[in-house]
CSV table of N, CA, C and O in Angstrom, one decimal:
chain,number,residue,atom,x,y,z
S,34,UNK,N,0.9,-1.2,0.0
S,34,UNK,CA,0.0,0.0,0.0
S,34,UNK,C,0.9,1.2,0.0
S,34,UNK,O,1.8,1.3,0.8
S,35,UNK,N,0.6,2.2,-0.8
S,35,UNK,CA,1.4,3.4,-1.0
S,35,UNK,C,0.6,4.6,-0.5
S,35,UNK,O,-0.5,4.8,-0.9
S,36,UNK,N,1.3,5.4,0.3
S,36,UNK,CA,0.7,6.6,0.8
S,36,UNK,C,1.4,7.8,0.2
S,36,UNK,O,2.5,7.7,-0.1
S,37,UNK,N,0.6,8.8,0.0
S,37,UNK,CA,1.2,10.1,-0.5
S,37,UNK,C,2.0,10.7,0.6
S,37,UNK,O,1.9,10.4,1.8
S,38,UNK,N,2.9,11.6,0.2
S,38,UNK,CA,3.7,12.3,1.1
S,38,UNK,C,2.9,13.2,2.1
S,38,UNK,O,3.2,13.2,3.3
S,39,UNK,N,1.8,13.7,1.6
S,39,UNK,CA,0.9,14.5,2.5
S,39,UNK,C,0.3,13.6,3.5
S,39,UNK,O,0.2,14.0,4.7
S,40,UNK,N,-0.2,12.5,3.2
S,40,UNK,CA,-0.8,11.5,4.1
S,40,UNK,C,0.2,11.1,5.2
S,40,UNK,O,-0.1,11.1,6.4
S,41,UNK,N,1.4,10.8,4.8
S,41,UNK,CA,2.4,10.4,5.7
S,41,UNK,C,2.7,11.5,6.7
S,41,UNK,O,2.8,11.3,7.9
S,42,UNK,N,2.8,12.8,6.2
S,42,UNK,CA,3.1,13.9,7.1
S,42,UNK,C,1.9,14.2,8.1
S,42,UNK,O,2.1,14.5,9.2
S,43,UNK,N,0.7,14.0,7.6
S,43,UNK,CA,-0.5,14.1,8.5
S,43,UNK,C,-0.5,13.1,9.6
S,43,UNK,O,-0.7,13.4,10.7
S,44,UNK,N,-0.1,11.9,9.2
S,44,UNK,CA,0.0,10.8,10.2
S,44,UNK,C,1.1,11.1,11.3
S,44,UNK,O,0.8,11.0,12.5
S,45,UNK,N,2.2,11.6,10.8
S,45,UNK,CA,3.3,11.9,11.7
S,45,UNK,C,2.9,13.0,12.6
S,45,UNK,O,3.1,13.0,13.9
S,46,UNK,N,2.3,14.1,12.1
S,46,UNK,CA,1.9,15.2,12.9
S,46,UNK,C,0.8,14.8,13.9
S,46,UNK,O,0.8,15.3,15.1
S,47,UNK,N,-0.2,14.0,13.5
S,47,UNK,CA,-1.2,13.5,14.4
S,47,UNK,C,-0.6,12.7,15.5
S,47,UNK,O,-1.0,12.8,16.7
S,48,UNK,N,0.3,11.8,15.2
S,48,UNK,CA,1.0,11.0,16.3
S,48,UNK,C,1.8,11.9,17.2
S,48,UNK,O,1.8,11.6,18.4
S,49,UNK,N,2.5,12.9,16.7
S,49,UNK,CA,3.2,13.8,17.5
S,49,UNK,C,2.3,14.6,18.5
S,49,UNK,O,2.6,14.7,19.7
S,50,UNK,N,1.2,15.1,17.9
S,50,UNK,CA,0.2,15.8,18.7
S,50,UNK,C,-0.4,14.9,19.8
S,50,UNK,O,-0.5,15.3,21.0
S,51,UNK,N,-0.7,13.7,19.4
S,51,UNK,CA,-1.3,12.7,20.4
S,51,UNK,C,-0.3,12.4,21.5
S,51,UNK,O,-0.6,12.3,22.7
S,52,UNK,N,1.0,12.2,21.1
S,52,UNK,CA,2.0,11.9,22.1
S,52,UNK,C,2.2,13.1,23.1
S,52,UNK,O,2.3,12.9,24.3
S,53,UNK,N,2.2,14.3,22.5
S,53,UNK,CA,2.3,15.5,23.3
S,53,UNK,C,1.2,15.6,24.3
S,53,UNK,O,1.4,15.9,25.5
S,54,UNK,N,0.0,15.4,23.8
S,54,UNK,CA,-1.2,15.5,24.7
S,54,UNK,C,-1.3,14.5,25.8
S,54,UNK,O,-1.7,14.8,26.9
S,55,UNK,N,-0.8,13.3,25.5
S,55,UNK,CA,-0.8,12.3,26.5
S,55,UNK,C,0.2,12.7,27.7
S,55,UNK,O,-0.1,12.6,28.8
S,56,UNK,N,1.4,13.1,27.3
S,56,UNK,CA,2.4,13.5,28.3
S,56,UNK,C,1.9,14.8,29.0
S,56,UNK,O,2.1,14.9,30.2
S,57,UNK,N,1.4,15.7,28.2
S,57,UNK,CA,1.0,17.0,28.9
S,57,UNK,C,-0.2,16.8,29.9
S,57,UNK,O,-0.2,17.5,30.9
S,58,UNK,N,-1.1,15.8,29.6
S,58,UNK,CA,-2.2,15.6,30.5
S,58,UNK,C,-1.6,15.2,31.9
S,58,UNK,O,-2.3,15.5,32.9
S,59,UNK,N,-0.5,14.5,31.9
S,59,UNK,CA,0.0,14.1,33.2
S,59,UNK,C,1.0,15.2,33.8
S,59,UNK,O,0.9,15.6,34.9
S,60,UNK,N,1.9,15.7,32.9
S,60,UNK,CA,2.9,16.6,33.4
S,60,UNK,C,2.4,18.0,33.5
S,60,UNK,O,2.7,18.8,34.4
S,61,UNK,N,1.6,18.4,32.6
S,61,UNK,CA,1.1,19.8,32.5
S,61,UNK,C,0.1,20.2,33.5
S,61,UNK,O,0.1,21.2,34.1
S,62,UNK,N,-0.8,19.2,33.8
S,62,UNK,CA,-1.9,19.5,34.7
S,62,UNK,C,-1.6,19.3,36.1
S,62,UNK,O,-2.1,20.0,37.0
S,63,UNK,N,-0.8,18.2,36.4
S,63,UNK,CA,-0.5,17.9,37.8
S,63,UNK,C,1.0,17.9,38.1
S,63,UNK,O,1.4,17.5,39.2
S,64,UNK,N,1.8,18.4,37.2
S,64,UNK,CA,3.3,18.4,37.3
S,64,UNK,C,3.8,19.3,38.5
S,64,UNK,O,4.8,19.0,39.0
S,65,UNK,N,3.0,20.4,38.8
S,65,UNK,CA,3.5,21.3,39.9
S,65,UNK,C,2.9,21.0,41.2
S,65,UNK,O,3.1,21.7,42.2
S,66,UNK,N,2.1,19.9,41.3
S,66,UNK,CA,1.4,19.6,42.6
S,66,UNK,C,2.1,18.4,43.2
S,66,UNK,O,2.8,17.6,42.6
S,67,UNK,N,1.9,18.3,44.5
S,67,UNK,CA,2.4,17.2,45.3
S,67,UNK,C,1.6,15.9,44.9
S,67,UNK,O,0.4,16.0,45.0
S,68,UNK,N,2.3,14.9,44.6
S,68,UNK,CA,1.6,13.7,44.2
S,68,UNK,C,1.3,12.8,45.4
S,68,UNK,O,2.1,12.8,46.4
S,69,UNK,N,0.2,12.1,45.5
S,69,UNK,CA,-0.1,11.2,46.6
S,69,UNK,C,0.9,10.1,46.7
S,69,UNK,O,1.5,9.7,45.7
S,70,UNK,N,1.1,9.6,47.9
S,70,UNK,CA,2.1,8.5,48.1
S,70,UNK,C,1.8,7.3,47.2
S,70,UNK,O,2.7,6.6,46.8
S,71,UNK,N,0.5,6.9,47.1
S,71,UNK,CA,0.2,5.8,46.3
S,71,UNK,C,0.6,5.9,44.8
S,71,UNK,O,1.0,4.9,44.2
S,72,UNK,N,0.5,7.1,44.3
S,72,UNK,CA,1.0,7.3,42.9
S,72,UNK,C,2.5,7.2,42.8
S,72,UNK,O,3.0,6.5,41.9
S,73,UNK,N,3.2,7.8,43.7
S,73,UNK,CA,4.6,7.7,43.7
S,73,UNK,C,5.1,6.3,43.9
S,73,UNK,O,6.1,5.8,43.3
S,74,UNK,N,4.4,5.5,44.7
S,74,UNK,CA,4.7,4.1,44.9
S,74,UNK,C,4.6,3.3,43.6
S,74,UNK,O,5.4,2.5,43.3
S,75,UNK,N,3.5,3.6,42.9
S,75,UNK,CA,3.3,2.9,41.6
S,75,UNK,C,4.3,3.4,40.5
S,75,UNK,O,4.7,2.6,39.7
S,76,UNK,N,4.7,4.6,40.5
S,76,UNK,CA,5.6,5.1,39.5
S,76,UNK,C,7.0,4.5,39.7
S,76,UNK,O,7.8,4.5,38.8
S,77,UNK,N,7.4,4.1,40.9
S,77,UNK,CA,8.7,3.4,41.1
S,77,UNK,C,8.8,2.2,40.2
S,77,UNK,O,9.9,1.8,39.9
S,78,UNK,N,7.7,1.6,39.9
S,78,UNK,CA,7.8,0.3,39.1
S,78,UNK,C,7.8,0.5,37.6
S,78,UNK,O,7.8,-0.4,36.9
S,79,UNK,N,7.7,1.8,37.1
S,79,UNK,CA,7.6,2.0,35.7
S,79,UNK,C,8.9,1.5,35.0
S,79,UNK,O,8.7,0.8,34.0
S,80,UNK,N,10.1,1.8,35.4
S,80,UNK,CA,11.2,1.2,34.6
S,80,UNK,C,11.3,-0.3,34.7
S,80,UNK,O,11.6,-0.9,33.7
S,81,UNK,N,10.9,-0.9,35.8
S,81,UNK,CA,10.8,-2.4,35.9
S,81,UNK,C,9.8,-2.9,34.9
S,81,UNK,O,10.0,-4.0,34.4
S,82,UNK,N,8.8,-2.2,34.6
S,82,UNK,CA,7.8,-2.7,33.7
S,82,UNK,C,8.2,-2.4,32.2
S,82,UNK,O,7.9,-3.2,31.3
S,83,UNK,N,8.9,-1.3,32.0
S,83,UNK,CA,9.2,-0.9,30.6
S,83,UNK,C,10.3,-1.7,30.0
S,83,UNK,O,10.3,-2.2,28.9
S,84,UNK,N,11.4,-1.9,30.8
S,84,UNK,CA,12.6,-2.6,30.3
S,84,UNK,C,12.3,-4.0,29.8
S,84,UNK,O,12.7,-4.3,28.7
S,85,UNK,N,11.6,-4.8,30.5
S,85,UNK,CA,11.3,-6.2,29.9
S,85,UNK,C,10.4,-6.1,28.7
S,85,UNK,O,10.6,-6.9,27.7
S,86,UNK,N,9.6,-5.1,28.6
S,86,UNK,CA,8.8,-4.9,27.4
S,86,UNK,C,9.6,-4.5,26.2
S,86,UNK,O,9.2,-4.9,25.0
S,87,UNK,N,10.7,-3.8,26.4
S,87,UNK,CA,11.6,-3.5,25.3
S,87,UNK,C,12.5,-4.6,24.9
S,87,UNK,O,12.9,-4.8,23.8
S,88,UNK,N,12.9,-5.4,25.9
S,88,UNK,CA,14.0,-6.4,25.7
S,88,UNK,C,13.4,-7.7,25.2
S,88,UNK,O,14.0,-8.4,24.4
S,89,UNK,N,12.2,-8.1,25.7
S,89,UNK,CA,11.7,-9.5,25.4
S,89,UNK,C,11.5,-9.7,23.9
S,89,UNK,O,11.9,-10.8,23.5
S,90,UNK,N,11.0,-8.8,23.1
S,90,UNK,CA,10.9,-9.1,21.7
S,90,UNK,C,12.3,-9.3,21.1
S,90,UNK,O,12.5,-10.1,20.1
S,91,UNK,N,13.3,-8.6,21.6
S,91,UNK,CA,14.7,-8.8,21.0
S,91,UNK,C,15.3,-10.1,21.4
S,91,UNK,O,16.2,-10.6,20.7
S,92,UNK,N,14.8,-10.7,22.4
S,92,UNK,CA,15.3,-12.0,22.9
S,92,UNK,C,14.6,-13.1,22.2
S,92,UNK,O,15.1,-14.1,21.6
S,93,UNK,N,13.2,-13.1,22.2
S,93,UNK,CA,12.4,-14.2,21.7
S,93,UNK,C,12.1,-14.1,20.2
S,93,UNK,O,11.8,-15.1,19.6
S,94,UNK,N,12.1,-12.9,19.6
S,94,UNK,CA,11.8,-12.8,18.2
S,94,UNK,C,12.8,-11.8,17.5
S,94,UNK,O,12.4,-10.8,16.9
S,95,UNK,N,14.1,-12.1,17.6
S,95,UNK,CA,15.1,-11.1,17.0
S,95,UNK,C,15.0,-11.1,15.5
S,95,UNK,O,15.0,-12.1,14.8
S,96,UNK,N,15.1,-9.9,15.0
S,96,UNK,CA,15.2,-9.7,13.5
S,96,UNK,C,16.5,-10.2,12.9
S,96,UNK,O,16.5,-10.7,11.8
S,97,UNK,N,17.5,-10.2,13.7
S,97,UNK,CA,18.8,-10.7,13.2
S,97,UNK,C,18.8,-12.2,12.9
S,97,UNK,O,19.6,-12.6,12.0
S,98,UNK,N,17.9,-12.9,13.5
S,98,UNK,CA,17.8,-14.4,13.2
S,98,UNK,C,16.5,-14.7,12.4
S,98,UNK,O,16.2,-15.9,12.4
S,99,UNK,N,15.9,-13.8,11.9
S,99,UNK,CA,14.6,-14.0,11.2
S,99,UNK,C,13.5,-14.4,12.0
S,99,UNK,O,12.5,-15.1,11.6
S,100,UNK,N,13.5,-14.0,13.3
S,100,UNK,CA,12.4,-14.3,14.2
S,100,UNK,C,12.5,-15.6,15.0
S,100,UNK,O,11.7,-15.9,15.7
S,101,UNK,N,13.7,-16.3,14.8
S,101,UNK,CA,13.9,-17.5,15.6
S,101,UNK,C,14.7,-17.3,16.8
S,101,UNK,O,15.5,-16.4,16.9
S,102,UNK,N,14.4,-18.0,17.9
S,102,UNK,CA,15.1,-17.9,19.1
S,102,UNK,C,16.6,-18.2,18.9
S,102,UNK,O,16.9,-19.2,18.3
S,103,UNK,N,17.4,-17.3,19.4
S,103,UNK,CA,18.9,-17.4,19.2
S,103,UNK,C,19.5,-17.8,20.5
S,103,UNK,O,19.3,-17.2,21.5
S,104,UNK,N,20.4,-18.9,20.6
S,104,UNK,CA,21.0,-19.3,21.8
S,104,UNK,C,21.9,-18.2,22.4
S,104,UNK,O,21.9,-18.0,23.7
S,105,UNK,N,22.5,-17.4,21.6
S,105,UNK,CA,23.4,-16.3,22.2
S,105,UNK,C,22.5,-15.3,22.9
S,105,UNK,O,22.9,-14.8,24.0
S,106,UNK,N,21.4,-14.8,22.3
S,106,UNK,CA,20.6,-13.8,23.0
S,106,UNK,C,19.9,-14.4,24.2
S,106,UNK,O,19.7,-13.7,25.2
S,107,UNK,N,19.5,-15.7,24.1
S,107,UNK,CA,18.8,-16.3,25.3
S,107,UNK,C,19.8,-16.4,26.4
S,107,UNK,O,19.5,-16.2,27.6
S,108,UNK,N,21.1,-16.8,26.1
S,108,UNK,CA,22.1,-16.9,27.2
S,108,UNK,C,22.4,-15.6,27.8
S,108,UNK,O,22.5,-15.4,29.0
S,109,UNK,N,22.5,-14.5,26.9
S,109,UNK,CA,22.7,-13.2,27.5
S,109,UNK,C,21.6,-12.7,28.4
S,109,UNK,O,21.8,-12.1,29.4
S,110,UNK,N,20.3,-13.0,28.0
S,110,UNK,CA,19.2,-12.6,28.8
S,110,UNK,C,19.2,-13.3,30.1
S,110,UNK,O,19.0,-12.7,31.2
S,111,UNK,N,19.6,-14.6,30.1
S,111,UNK,CA,19.6,-15.4,31.4
S,111,UNK,C,20.7,-14.9,32.3
S,111,UNK,O,20.6,-14.8,33.5
S,112,UNK,N,21.9,-14.6,31.7
S,112,UNK,CA,23.0,-14.0,32.5
S,112,UNK,C,22.6,-12.7,33.1
S,112,UNK,O,22.8,-12.4,34.3
S,113,UNK,N,22.0,-11.8,32.3
S,113,UNK,CA,21.6,-10.5,32.8
S,113,UNK,C,20.6,-10.7,33.9
S,113,UNK,O,20.7,-10.0,34.9
S,114,UNK,N,19.6,-11.5,33.7
S,114,UNK,CA,18.6,-11.8,34.8
S,114,UNK,C,19.3,-12.3,36.1
S,114,UNK,O,19.0,-11.8,37.2
S,115,UNK,N,20.2,-13.2,35.9
S,115,UNK,CA,20.8,-13.8,37.1
S,115,UNK,C,21.7,-12.8,37.8
S,115,UNK,O,21.6,-12.7,39.1
S,116,UNK,N,22.5,-12.1,37.1
S,116,UNK,CA,23.4,-11.1,37.7
S,116,UNK,C,22.6,-10.0,38.3
S,116,UNK,O,22.9,-9.5,39.4
S,117,UNK,N,21.5,-9.6,37.7
S,117,UNK,CA,20.7,-8.5,38.2
S,117,UNK,C,19.9,-9.0,39.5
S,117,UNK,O,19.8,-8.2,40.4
S,118,UNK,N,19.5,-10.2,39.5
S,118,UNK,CA,18.7,-10.7,40.6
S,118,UNK,C,19.6,-10.9,41.8
S,118,UNK,O,19.3,-10.5,42.9
S,119,UNK,N,20.7,-11.6,41.6
S,119,UNK,CA,21.6,-11.9,42.7
S,119,UNK,C,22.5,-10.7,43.1
S,119,UNK,O,22.9,-10.6,44.3
S,120,UNK,N,23.0,-9.9,42.1
S,120,UNK,CA,23.9,-8.9,42.4
S,120,UNK,C,23.3,-7.5,42.8
S,120,UNK,O,23.9,-6.7,43.4
S,121,UNK,N,22.0,-7.4,42.4
S,121,UNK,CA,21.2,-6.1,42.7
S,121,UNK,C,21.9,-4.9,42.2
S,121,UNK,O,21.8,-3.8,42.7
S,122,UNK,N,22.6,-5.0,41.0
S,122,UNK,CA,23.3,-3.9,40.4
S,122,UNK,C,22.9,-3.9,38.9
S,122,UNK,O,23.3,-4.8,38.1
S,123,UNK,N,22.1,-2.9,38.5
S,123,UNK,CA,21.6,-2.9,37.1
S,123,UNK,C,22.7,-2.7,36.1
S,123,UNK,O,22.7,-3.4,35.1
S,124,UNK,N,23.7,-1.8,36.4
S,124,UNK,CA,24.7,-1.6,35.4
S,124,UNK,C,25.6,-2.8,35.2
S,124,UNK,O,25.9,-3.2,34.0
S,125,UNK,N,25.9,-3.5,36.3
S,125,UNK,CA,26.8,-4.7,36.1
S,125,UNK,C,26.0,-5.8,35.4
S,125,UNK,O,26.5,-6.5,34.6
S,126,UNK,N,24.7,-5.9,35.6
S,126,UNK,CA,23.8,-6.9,34.9
S,126,UNK,C,23.8,-6.6,33.4
S,126,UNK,O,24.0,-7.5,32.6
S,127,UNK,N,23.6,-5.3,33.1
S,127,UNK,CA,23.6,-5.0,31.7
S,127,UNK,C,24.9,-5.2,31.0
S,127,UNK,O,25.0,-5.8,29.9
S,128,UNK,N,26.0,-4.9,31.6
S,128,UNK,CA,27.3,-5.1,31.1
S,128,UNK,C,27.7,-6.6,31.0
S,128,UNK,O,28.3,-7.0,30.0
S,129,UNK,N,27.3,-7.3,31.9
S,129,UNK,CA,27.6,-8.8,31.9
S,129,UNK,C,26.7,-9.4,30.8
S,129,UNK,O,27.2,-10.3,30.1
S,130,UNK,N,25.5,-9.0,30.6
S,130,UNK,CA,24.7,-9.5,29.5
S,130,UNK,C,25.2,-9.1,28.2
S,130,UNK,O,25.2,-10.0,27.2
S,131,UNK,N,25.7,-7.9,28.0
S,131,UNK,CA,26.3,-7.5,26.7
S,131,UNK,C,27.6,-8.3,26.5
S,131,UNK,O,27.8,-8.8,25.3
S,132,UNK,N,28.4,-8.5,27.5
S,132,UNK,CA,29.6,-9.3,27.3
S,132,UNK,C,29.3,-10.7,26.9
S,132,UNK,O,29.9,-11.3,26.1
S,133,UNK,N,28.3,-11.3,27.6
S,133,UNK,CA,27.8,-12.7,27.2
S,133,UNK,C,27.3,-12.7,25.8
S,133,UNK,O,27.6,-13.7,25.1
S,134,UNK,N,26.5,-11.8,25.4
S,134,UNK,CA,26.0,-11.8,24.0
S,134,UNK,C,27.2,-11.8,23.0
S,134,UNK,O,27.2,-12.6,22.1
S,135,UNK,N,28.1,-10.9,23.2
S,135,UNK,CA,29.2,-10.8,22.2
S,135,UNK,C,30.1,-12.0,22.3
S,135,UNK,O,30.6,-12.5,21.2
S,136,UNK,N,30.3,-12.6,23.5
S,136,UNK,CA,31.1,-13.8,23.6
S,136,UNK,C,30.4,-15.0,22.9
S,136,UNK,O,31.1,-15.7,22.2
S,137,UNK,N,29.1,-15.1,23.1
S,137,UNK,CA,28.4,-16.2,22.5
S,137,UNK,C,28.3,-16.0,21.0
S,137,UNK,O,28.4,-17.0,20.3
S,138,UNK,N,28.1,-14.8,20.5
S,138,UNK,CA,28.1,-14.6,19.1
S,138,UNK,C,29.5,-15.0,18.5
S,138,UNK,O,29.6,-15.6,17.4
S,139,UNK,N,30.5,-14.6,19.2
S,139,UNK,CA,31.9,-15.0,18.7
S,139,UNK,C,32.1,-16.5,18.7
S,139,UNK,O,32.7,-17.0,17.8
S,140,UNK,N,31.7,-17.1,19.8
S,140,UNK,CA,31.9,-18.6,19.9
S,140,UNK,C,31.0,-19.4,19.0
S,140,UNK,O,31.5,-20.4,18.4
S,141,UNK,N,29.8,-19.0,18.8
S,141,UNK,CA,28.9,-19.8,18.0
S,141,UNK,C,29.0,-19.4,16.5
S,141,UNK,O,28.4,-20.1,15.7
S,142,UNK,N,29.6,-18.3,16.2
S,142,UNK,CA,29.8,-17.9,14.8
S,142,UNK,C,28.8,-17.0,14.3
S,142,UNK,O,27.8,-16.7,14.1
């Protein structure tokens, strides 16, 4: 399906406006007020919820392998999870997962 340049730009502008309005509804209207404790408690879990949502498709359906599970990526994910869970250090977990991924790619070819 082919879209005209005008249609594509209208879609881009509509998505930009929608994204702005979603963020403004939260930050613009209540950004200068004190938030209740229950909201702050729930916001603490946002990164924990977002990171797996970003990483899981890259592990289980990677484009680099045509959508097939790759042992290198699976091993890197398991190492990252293990180091993060037992070490309680996010940066060390990410770096160990990256090192495992590159080592496995090198070893497996």
